[in-house]
Coordinates of C-alpha atoms and ligand atoms in Angstrom, one line a residue:
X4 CA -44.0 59.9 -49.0
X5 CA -43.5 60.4 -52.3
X6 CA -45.6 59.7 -55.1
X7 CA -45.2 56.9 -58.0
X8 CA -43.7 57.8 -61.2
X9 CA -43.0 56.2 -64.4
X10 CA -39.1 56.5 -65.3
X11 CA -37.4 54.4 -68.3
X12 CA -36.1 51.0 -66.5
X13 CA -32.9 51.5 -64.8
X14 CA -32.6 55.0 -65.4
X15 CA -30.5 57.0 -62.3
X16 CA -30.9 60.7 -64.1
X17 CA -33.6 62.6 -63.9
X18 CA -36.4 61.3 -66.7
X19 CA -39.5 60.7 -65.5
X20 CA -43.0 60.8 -66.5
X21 CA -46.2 61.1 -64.2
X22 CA -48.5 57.9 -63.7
X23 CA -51.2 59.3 -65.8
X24 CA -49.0 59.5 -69.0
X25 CA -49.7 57.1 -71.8
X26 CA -46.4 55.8 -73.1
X27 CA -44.8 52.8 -73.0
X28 CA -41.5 53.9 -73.7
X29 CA -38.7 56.7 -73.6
X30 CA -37.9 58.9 -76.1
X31 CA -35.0 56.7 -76.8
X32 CA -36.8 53.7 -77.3
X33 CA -36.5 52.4 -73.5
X34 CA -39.0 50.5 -72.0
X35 CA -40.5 52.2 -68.7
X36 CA -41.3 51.1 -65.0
X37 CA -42.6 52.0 -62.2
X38 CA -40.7 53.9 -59.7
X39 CA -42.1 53.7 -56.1
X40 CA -40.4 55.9 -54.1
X41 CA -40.6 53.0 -51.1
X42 CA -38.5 54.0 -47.6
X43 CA -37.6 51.1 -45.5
X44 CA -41.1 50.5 -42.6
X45 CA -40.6 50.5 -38.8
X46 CA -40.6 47.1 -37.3
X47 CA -44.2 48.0 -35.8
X48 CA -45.5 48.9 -39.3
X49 CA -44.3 45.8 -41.3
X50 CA -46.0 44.1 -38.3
X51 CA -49.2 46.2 -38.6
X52 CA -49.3 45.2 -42.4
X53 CA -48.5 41.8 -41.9
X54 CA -51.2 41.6 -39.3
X55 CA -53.5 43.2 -42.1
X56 CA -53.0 41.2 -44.6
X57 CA -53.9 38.2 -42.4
X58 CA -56.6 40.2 -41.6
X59 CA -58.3 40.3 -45.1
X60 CA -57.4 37.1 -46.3
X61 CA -61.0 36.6 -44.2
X62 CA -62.6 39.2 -45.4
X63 CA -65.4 39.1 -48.4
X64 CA -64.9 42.2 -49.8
X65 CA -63.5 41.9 -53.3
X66 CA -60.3 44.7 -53.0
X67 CA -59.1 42.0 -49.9
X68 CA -60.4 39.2 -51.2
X69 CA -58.3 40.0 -54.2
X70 CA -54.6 38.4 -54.6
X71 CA -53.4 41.4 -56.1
X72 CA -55.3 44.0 -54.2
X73 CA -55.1 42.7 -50.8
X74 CA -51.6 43.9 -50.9
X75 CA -52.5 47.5 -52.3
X76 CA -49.8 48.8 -49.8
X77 CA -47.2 47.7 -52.3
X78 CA -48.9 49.3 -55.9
X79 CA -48.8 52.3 -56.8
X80 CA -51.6 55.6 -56.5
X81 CA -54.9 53.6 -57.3
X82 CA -56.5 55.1 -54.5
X83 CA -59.2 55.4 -54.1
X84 CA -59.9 51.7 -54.5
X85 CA -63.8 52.0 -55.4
X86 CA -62.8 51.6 -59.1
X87 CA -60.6 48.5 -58.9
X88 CA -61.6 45.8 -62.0
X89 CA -61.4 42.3 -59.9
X90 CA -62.7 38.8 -60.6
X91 CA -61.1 38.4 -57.9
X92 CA -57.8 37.0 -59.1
X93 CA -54.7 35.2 -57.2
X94 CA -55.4 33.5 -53.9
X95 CA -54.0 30.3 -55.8
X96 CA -52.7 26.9 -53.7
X97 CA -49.1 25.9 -53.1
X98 CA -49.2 22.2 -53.6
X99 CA -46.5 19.4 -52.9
X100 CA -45.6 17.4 -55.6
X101 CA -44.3 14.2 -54.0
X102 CA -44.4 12.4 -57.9
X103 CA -42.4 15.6 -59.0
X104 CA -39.7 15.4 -56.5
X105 CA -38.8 11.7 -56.7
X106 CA -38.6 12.7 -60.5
X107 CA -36.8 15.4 -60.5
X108 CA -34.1 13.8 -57.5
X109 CA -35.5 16.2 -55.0
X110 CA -36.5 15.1 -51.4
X111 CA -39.5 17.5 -51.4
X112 CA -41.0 20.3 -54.3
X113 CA -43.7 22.4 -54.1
X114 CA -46.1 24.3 -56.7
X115 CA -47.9 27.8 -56.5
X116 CA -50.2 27.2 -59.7
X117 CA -51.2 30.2 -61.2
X118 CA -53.3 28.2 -63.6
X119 CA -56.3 28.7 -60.4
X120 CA -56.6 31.9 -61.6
X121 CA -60.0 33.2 -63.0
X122 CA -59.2 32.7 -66.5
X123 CA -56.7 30.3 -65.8
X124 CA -53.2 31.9 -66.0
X125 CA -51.2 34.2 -64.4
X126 CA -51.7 37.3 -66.3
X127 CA -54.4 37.6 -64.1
X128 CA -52.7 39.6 -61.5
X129 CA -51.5 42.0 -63.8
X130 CA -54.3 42.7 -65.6
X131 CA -56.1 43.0 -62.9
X132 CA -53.7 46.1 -61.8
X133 CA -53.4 47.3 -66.1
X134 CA -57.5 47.2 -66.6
X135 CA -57.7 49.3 -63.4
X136 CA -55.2 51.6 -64.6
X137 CA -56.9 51.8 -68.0
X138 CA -60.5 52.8 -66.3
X139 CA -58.7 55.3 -64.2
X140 CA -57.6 56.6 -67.1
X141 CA -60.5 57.0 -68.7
X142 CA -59.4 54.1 -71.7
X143 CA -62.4 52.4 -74.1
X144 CA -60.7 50.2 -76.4
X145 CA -57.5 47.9 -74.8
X146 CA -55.2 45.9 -77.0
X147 CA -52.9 43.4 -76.9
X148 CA -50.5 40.5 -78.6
X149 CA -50.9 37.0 -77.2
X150 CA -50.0 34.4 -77.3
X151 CA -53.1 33.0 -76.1
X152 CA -53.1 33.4 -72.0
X153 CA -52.5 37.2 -72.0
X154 CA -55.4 38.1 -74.9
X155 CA -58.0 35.5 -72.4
X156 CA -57.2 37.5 -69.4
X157 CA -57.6 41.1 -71.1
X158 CA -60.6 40.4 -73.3
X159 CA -62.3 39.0 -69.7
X160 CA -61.1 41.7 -67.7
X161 CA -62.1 44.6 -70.4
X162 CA -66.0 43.0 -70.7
X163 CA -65.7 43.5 -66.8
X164 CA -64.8 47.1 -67.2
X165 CA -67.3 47.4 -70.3
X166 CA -64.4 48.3 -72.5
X167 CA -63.6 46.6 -76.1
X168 CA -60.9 44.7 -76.7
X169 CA -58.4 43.3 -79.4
X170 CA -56.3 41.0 -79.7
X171 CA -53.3 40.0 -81.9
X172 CA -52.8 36.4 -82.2
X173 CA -50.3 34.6 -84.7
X174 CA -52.2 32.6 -86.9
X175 CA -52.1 29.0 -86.7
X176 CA -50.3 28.7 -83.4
X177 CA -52.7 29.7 -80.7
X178 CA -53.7 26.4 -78.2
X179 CA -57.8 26.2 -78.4
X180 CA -59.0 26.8 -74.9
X181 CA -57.1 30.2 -74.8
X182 CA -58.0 30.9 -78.2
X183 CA -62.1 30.0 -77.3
X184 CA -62.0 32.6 -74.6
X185 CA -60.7 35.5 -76.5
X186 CA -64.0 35.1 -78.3
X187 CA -66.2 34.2 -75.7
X188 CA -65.3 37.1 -73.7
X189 CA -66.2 39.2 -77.0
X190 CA -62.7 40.0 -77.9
X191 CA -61.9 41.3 -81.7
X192 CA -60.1 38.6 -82.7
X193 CA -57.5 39.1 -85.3
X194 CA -55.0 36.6 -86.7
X195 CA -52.4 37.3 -88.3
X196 CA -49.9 35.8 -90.4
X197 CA -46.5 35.0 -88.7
X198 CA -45.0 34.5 -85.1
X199 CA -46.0 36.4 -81.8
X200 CA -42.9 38.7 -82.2
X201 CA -44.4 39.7 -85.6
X202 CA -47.8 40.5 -83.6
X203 CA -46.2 42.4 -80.9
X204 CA -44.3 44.7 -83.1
X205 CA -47.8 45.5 -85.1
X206 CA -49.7 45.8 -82.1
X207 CA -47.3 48.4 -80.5
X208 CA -47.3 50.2 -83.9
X209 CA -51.0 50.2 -83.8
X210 CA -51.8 51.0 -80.7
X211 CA -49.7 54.1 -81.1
X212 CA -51.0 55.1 -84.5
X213 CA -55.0 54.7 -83.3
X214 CA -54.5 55.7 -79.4
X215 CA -55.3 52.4 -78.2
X216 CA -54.3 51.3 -74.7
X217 CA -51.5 48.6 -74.6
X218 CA -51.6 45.7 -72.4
X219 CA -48.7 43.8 -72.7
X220 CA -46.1 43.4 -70.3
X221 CA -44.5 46.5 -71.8
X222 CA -47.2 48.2 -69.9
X223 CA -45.4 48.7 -66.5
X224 CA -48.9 48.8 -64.5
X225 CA -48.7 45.3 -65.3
X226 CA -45.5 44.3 -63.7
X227 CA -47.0 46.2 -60.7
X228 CA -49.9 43.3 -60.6
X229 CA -47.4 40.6 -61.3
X230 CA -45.6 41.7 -58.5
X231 CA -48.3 40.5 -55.8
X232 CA -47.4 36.7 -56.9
X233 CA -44.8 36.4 -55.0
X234 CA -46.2 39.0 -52.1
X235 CA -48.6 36.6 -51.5
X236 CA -46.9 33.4 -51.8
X237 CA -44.2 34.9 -49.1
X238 CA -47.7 35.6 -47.0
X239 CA -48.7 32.1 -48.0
X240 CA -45.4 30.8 -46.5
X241 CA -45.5 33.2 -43.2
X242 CA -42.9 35.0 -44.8
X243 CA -40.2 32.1 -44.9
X244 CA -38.5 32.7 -47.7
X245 CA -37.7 29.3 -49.8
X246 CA -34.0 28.8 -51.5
X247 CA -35.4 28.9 -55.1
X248 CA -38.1 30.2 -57.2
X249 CA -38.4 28.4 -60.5
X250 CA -40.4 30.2 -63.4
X251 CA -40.7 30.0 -67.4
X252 CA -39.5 32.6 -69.4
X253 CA -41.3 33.8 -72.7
X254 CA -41.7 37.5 -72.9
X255 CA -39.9 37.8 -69.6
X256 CA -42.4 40.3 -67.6
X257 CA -43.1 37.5 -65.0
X258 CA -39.6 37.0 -64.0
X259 CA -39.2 41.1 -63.9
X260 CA -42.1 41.0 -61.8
X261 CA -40.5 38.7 -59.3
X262 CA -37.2 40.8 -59.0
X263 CA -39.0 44.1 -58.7
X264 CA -41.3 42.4 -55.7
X265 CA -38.3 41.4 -54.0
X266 CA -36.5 44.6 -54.1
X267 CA -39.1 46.3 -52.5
X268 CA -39.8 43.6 -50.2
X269 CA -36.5 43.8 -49.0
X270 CA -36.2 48.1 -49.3
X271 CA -39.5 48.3 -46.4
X272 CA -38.1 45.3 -44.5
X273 CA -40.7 42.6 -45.1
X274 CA -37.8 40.8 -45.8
X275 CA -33.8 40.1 -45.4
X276 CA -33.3 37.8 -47.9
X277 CA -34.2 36.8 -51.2
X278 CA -35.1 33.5 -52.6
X279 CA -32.7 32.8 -55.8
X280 CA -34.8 32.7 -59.2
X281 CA -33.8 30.2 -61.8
X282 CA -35.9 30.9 -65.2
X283 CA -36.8 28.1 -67.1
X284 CA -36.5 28.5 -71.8
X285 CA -37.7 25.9 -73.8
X286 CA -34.8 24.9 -76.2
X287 CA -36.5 26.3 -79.4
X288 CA -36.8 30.2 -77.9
X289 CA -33.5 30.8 -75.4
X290 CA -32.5 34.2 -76.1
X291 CA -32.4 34.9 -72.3
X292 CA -30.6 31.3 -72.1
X293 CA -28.1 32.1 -74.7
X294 CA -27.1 35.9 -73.4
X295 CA -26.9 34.3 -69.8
X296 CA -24.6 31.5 -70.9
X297 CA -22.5 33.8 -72.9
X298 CA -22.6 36.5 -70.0
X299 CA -23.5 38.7 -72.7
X300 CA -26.1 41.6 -71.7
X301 CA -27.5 42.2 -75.4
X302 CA -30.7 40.4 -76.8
X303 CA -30.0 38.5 -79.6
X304 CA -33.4 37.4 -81.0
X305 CA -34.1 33.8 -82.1
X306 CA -37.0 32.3 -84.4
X307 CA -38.9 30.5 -81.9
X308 CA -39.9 27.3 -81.8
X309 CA -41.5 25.1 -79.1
X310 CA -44.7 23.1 -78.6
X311 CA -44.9 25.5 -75.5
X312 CA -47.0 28.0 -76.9
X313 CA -47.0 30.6 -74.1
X314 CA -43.0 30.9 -74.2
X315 CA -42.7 30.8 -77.9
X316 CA -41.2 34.0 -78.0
X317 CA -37.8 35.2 -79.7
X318 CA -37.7 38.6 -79.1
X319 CA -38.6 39.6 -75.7
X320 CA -39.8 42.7 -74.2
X321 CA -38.7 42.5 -71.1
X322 CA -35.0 41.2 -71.4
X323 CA -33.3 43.5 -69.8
X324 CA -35.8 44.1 -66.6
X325 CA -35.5 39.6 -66.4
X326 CA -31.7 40.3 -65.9
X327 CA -32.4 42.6 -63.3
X328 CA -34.0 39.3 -61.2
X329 CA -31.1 36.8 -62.1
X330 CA -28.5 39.6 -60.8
X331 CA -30.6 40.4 -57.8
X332 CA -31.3 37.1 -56.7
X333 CA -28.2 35.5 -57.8
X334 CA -30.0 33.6 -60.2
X335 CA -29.5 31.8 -63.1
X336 CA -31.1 30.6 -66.8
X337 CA -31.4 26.8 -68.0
X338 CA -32.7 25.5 -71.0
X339 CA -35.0 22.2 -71.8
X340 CA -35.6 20.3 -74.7
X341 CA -39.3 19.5 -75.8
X342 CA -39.1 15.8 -74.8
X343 CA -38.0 17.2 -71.4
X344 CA -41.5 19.6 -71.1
X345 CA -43.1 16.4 -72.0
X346 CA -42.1 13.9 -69.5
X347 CA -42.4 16.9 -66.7
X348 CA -46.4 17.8 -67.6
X349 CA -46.6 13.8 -67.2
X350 CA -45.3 14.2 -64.0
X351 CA -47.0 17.0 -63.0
X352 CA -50.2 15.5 -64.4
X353 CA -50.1 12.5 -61.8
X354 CA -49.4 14.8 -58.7
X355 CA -52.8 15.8 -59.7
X356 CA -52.6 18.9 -60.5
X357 CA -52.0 19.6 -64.2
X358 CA -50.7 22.3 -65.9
X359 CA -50.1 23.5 -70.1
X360 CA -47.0 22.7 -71.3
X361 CA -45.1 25.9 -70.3
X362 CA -45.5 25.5 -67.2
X363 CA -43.6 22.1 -67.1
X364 CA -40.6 23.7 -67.9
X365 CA -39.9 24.9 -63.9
X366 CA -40.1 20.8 -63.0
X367 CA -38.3 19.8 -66.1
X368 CA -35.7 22.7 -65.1
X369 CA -35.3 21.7 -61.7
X370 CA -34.4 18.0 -62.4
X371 CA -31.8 19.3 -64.7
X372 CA -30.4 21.8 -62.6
X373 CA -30.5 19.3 -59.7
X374 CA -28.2 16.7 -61.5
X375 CA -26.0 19.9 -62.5
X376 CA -25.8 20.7 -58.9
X377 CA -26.9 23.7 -59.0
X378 CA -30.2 22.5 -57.0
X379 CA -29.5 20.6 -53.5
X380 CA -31.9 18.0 -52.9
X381 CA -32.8 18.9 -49.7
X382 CA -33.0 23.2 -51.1
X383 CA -36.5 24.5 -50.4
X384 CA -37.8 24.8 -54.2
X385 CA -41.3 26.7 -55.3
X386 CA -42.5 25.9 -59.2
X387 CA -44.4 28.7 -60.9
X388 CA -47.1 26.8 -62.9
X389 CA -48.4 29.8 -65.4
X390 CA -51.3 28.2 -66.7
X391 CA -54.1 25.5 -66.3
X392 CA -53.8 22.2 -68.0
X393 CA -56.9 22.7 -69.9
X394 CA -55.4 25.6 -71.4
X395 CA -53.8 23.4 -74.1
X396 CA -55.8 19.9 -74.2
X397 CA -54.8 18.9 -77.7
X398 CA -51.1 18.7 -77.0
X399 CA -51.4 16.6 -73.5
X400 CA -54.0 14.5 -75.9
X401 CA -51.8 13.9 -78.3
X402 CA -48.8 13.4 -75.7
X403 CA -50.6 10.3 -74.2
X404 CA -51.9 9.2 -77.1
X405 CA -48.0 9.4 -78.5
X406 CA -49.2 11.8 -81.4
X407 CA -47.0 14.7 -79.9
X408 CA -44.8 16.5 -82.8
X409 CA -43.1 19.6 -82.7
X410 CA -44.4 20.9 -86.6
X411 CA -47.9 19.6 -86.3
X412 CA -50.6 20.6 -88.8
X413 CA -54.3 19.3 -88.4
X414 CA -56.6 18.0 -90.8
X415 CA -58.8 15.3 -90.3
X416 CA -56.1 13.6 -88.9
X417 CA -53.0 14.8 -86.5
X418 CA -49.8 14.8 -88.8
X419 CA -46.0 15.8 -88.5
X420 CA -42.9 14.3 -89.1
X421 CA -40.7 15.9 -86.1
X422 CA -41.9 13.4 -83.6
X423 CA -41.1 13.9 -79.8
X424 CA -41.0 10.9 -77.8
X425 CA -42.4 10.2 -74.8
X426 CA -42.2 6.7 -74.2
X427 CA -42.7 5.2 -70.7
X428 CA -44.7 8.9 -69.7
X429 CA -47.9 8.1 -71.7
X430 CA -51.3 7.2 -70.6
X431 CA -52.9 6.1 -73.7
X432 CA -56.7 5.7 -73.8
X433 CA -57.5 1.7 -75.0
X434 CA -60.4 -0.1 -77.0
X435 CA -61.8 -2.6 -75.4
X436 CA -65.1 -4.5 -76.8
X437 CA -68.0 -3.4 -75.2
X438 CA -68.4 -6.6 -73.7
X439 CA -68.6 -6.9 -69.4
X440 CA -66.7 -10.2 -69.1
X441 CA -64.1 -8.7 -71.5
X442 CA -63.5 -5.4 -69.5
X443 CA -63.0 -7.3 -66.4
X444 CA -60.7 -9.2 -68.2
X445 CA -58.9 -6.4 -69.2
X446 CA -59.0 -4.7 -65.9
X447 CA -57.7 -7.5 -63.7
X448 CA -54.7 -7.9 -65.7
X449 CA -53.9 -3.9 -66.2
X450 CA -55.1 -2.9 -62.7
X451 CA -55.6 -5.6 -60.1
Ligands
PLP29 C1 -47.4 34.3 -70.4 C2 -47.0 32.9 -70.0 C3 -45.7 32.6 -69.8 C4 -44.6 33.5 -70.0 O1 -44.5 34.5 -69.1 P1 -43.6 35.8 -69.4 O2 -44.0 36.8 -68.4 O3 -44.0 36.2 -70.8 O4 -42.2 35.3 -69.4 C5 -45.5 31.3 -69.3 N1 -46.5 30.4 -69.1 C6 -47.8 30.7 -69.3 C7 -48.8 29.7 -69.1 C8 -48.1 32.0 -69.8 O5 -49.4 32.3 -70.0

């Protein structure tokens, strides 16, 4: 077979680049993936792998112990695998949601959550594959913009790898627990002034003005990692392939991910059919939303705005790979209001499981696209949750405690005056005198 090669996405002519070359883009300003040069497997070999991958899922070792790695059949030239940087991500649980689906009018839905990654989000995967990359290459100082979620997993995954790390963060708008592990994990730390789409476009300037190694989803190893999510949730499912896939969409390299997975999935015959992917905006940063609805193919940018931090994004990188998925699969975009990604965490929250705000838009998505239609109750439906509840503990605070605004500053006291209501989903702490016969009061007439 063939060797792995970096081309710019979609291209059919004859540009490519070799693995080892640091870019990010073409000379025209395109952004690059990975081409595997897959051919489709015999019946005995898928067999063989599928066998395989069962077969590690016991193992201790770290490369099959590793969500990502245990499927190193489908990643591109790493070998030999006795550098690979693991924690070891992925392995995380597909739960049923039985609150979820009696919310959102479905007669069962299930999550994969992400958030039970190392450092708690998906980027895991990815950077999992990118850091490895990086050391192969022989990279000491990574970089990224973030959100929050993306500079937690790099500035973990480069003190792994003994490299230093920077991050890019837009000042002001980062949710505490990611921003405490960007500096726990030793990260340079800077903020700067302005949105994450102002951050990204230093960053890429940067990093190509000082030789630093970029590790956003512009970096196609990345995508590679990503790719493994859905591997292994097909493995998780005995490779029954559900009728939908819902995900958020920010920067849009997750979604990407999922399309490129499937396509190769399908090219060496692990599957024959694809599940459909519907990708989930918040209201407040829908470019994807808006070009889908207007079946217009060019990115229009938008000044985001959301209380979901990890999808406030106007200006994605990966627009045009995301629309790649939605063709493949058939899929399709909605949209949801901030009250909507409110009342869905809720949900989420009393299935037990939990998740940040972003994440809320693939249940608050699927009750909307179920009264649409577009979702049949009795459709076999998979939630990506992208990141841990405690990711982001001040807004789920402040959502039960009915404190939840889209503008809020913080002083001594939480403030706004764009409130977002949430009544009937709280669960408000109380006061109660500390007095015994009083709290049994209380109790019998709240609980019992
Ligand atoms: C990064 C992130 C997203 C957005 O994913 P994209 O690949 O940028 O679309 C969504 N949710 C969480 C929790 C994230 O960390």
């Amino acid at each position: 077979m063939e060797t792995s090669y970096l081309r710019p996405f979609c291209e059919t002519g004859d540009i490519r680049y070799p693995l080892n070359e640091i870019r990010y883009r073409s000379d025209d300003g395109r952004i690059l993936e990975v081409a595997n040069p897959f051919e489709k497997f015999s019946t005995d070999t898928v067999a063989r792998l599928k066998g395989l991958f069962d077969k590690r899922s016991g193992s201790w070792k770290p490369v099959d112990r590793s969500g990502v790695w245990r499927y190193r059949e489908f990643l591109p030239a790493f070998e030999p695998f006795d550098a690979i940087v693991t924690m070891p991500e992925g392995n995380t649980p597909i739960y049923k949601m039985p609150r979820c689906a009696e919310y959102t009018g479905m007669n069962s839905l299930k999550a994969k959550h992400l958030g039970c990654n190392p450092t708690g989000s998906f980027k895991d995967y990815g950077m999992s594959a990118a850091i490895t990359m990086a050391k192969k290459l022989g990279i000491t100082i990574v970089a990224c913009a973030s959100t929050g979620n993306t500079s937690a997993s790099m500035a973990a995954y480069a003190a792994r790898a003994g490299m230093k790390s920077i991050v890019f963060i837009p000042e002001g708008q980062i949710a505490y627990g990611k921003l405490s592990q960007a500096l726990d994990y030793g990260a340079l730390t800077i903020q700067i002034e302005g949105d994450f789409d102002k951050a990204m476009e230093i960053v890429e300037e940067v990093c190509k003005q000082r030789n630093l190694y970029l590790l956003n989803s512009i970096n196609p190893f990345r995508i590679e990692g990503q790719k493994t999510i859905m591997i292994e949730m097909l493995h998780q499912l005995n490779w029954e392939v559900p009728d939908w896939i819902i995900a958020p969409g920010g920067n849009l390299g997750n979604s990407s991910a999922f399309g490129k997975a499937f396509a190769e999935m399908v090219l060496t015959g692990f599957i024959d059919k694809v599940p459909r992917v519907a990708i989930i905006q918040a209201e407040g940063a829908n470019p994807l939303y808006n070009s889908f609805i207007n079946k217009d193919h060019t990115l229009h940018p938008v000044n985001a705005d959301t209380r979901a931090s990890a999808i406030k994004i106007g200006n994605p990188v990966s627009f045009e790979k995301s629309w790649f998925t939605i063709e493949y699969t058939s899929g399709l975009v909605e949209q949801v209001s901030e009250e909507e990604i409110a009342k869905a965490k809720s949900r989420i929250g009393i299935d037990g499981i939990g998740s940040e705000p972003a994440s809320a838009t693939t249940v608050a998505g699927c009750k909307k696209l179920v009264e649409k239609g577009a979702i049949k109750p009795s459709d076999s439906v998979i939630c990506i949750l992208t990141g841990h509840l405690l990711k982001d503990p001040d807004y789920t605070v402040e959502l039960h405690r009915d404190e939840l605004y889209l503008d809020v500053t913080r002083e001594t006291k939480v403030r706004g005056k764009k409130k977002i209501v949430t009544d009937g989903f709280r669960n408000s702490p109380v006061q109660v005198p500390a007095d015994v016969d009083t709290i049994l009061e209380f109790i019998k007439k709240n609980v019992c």
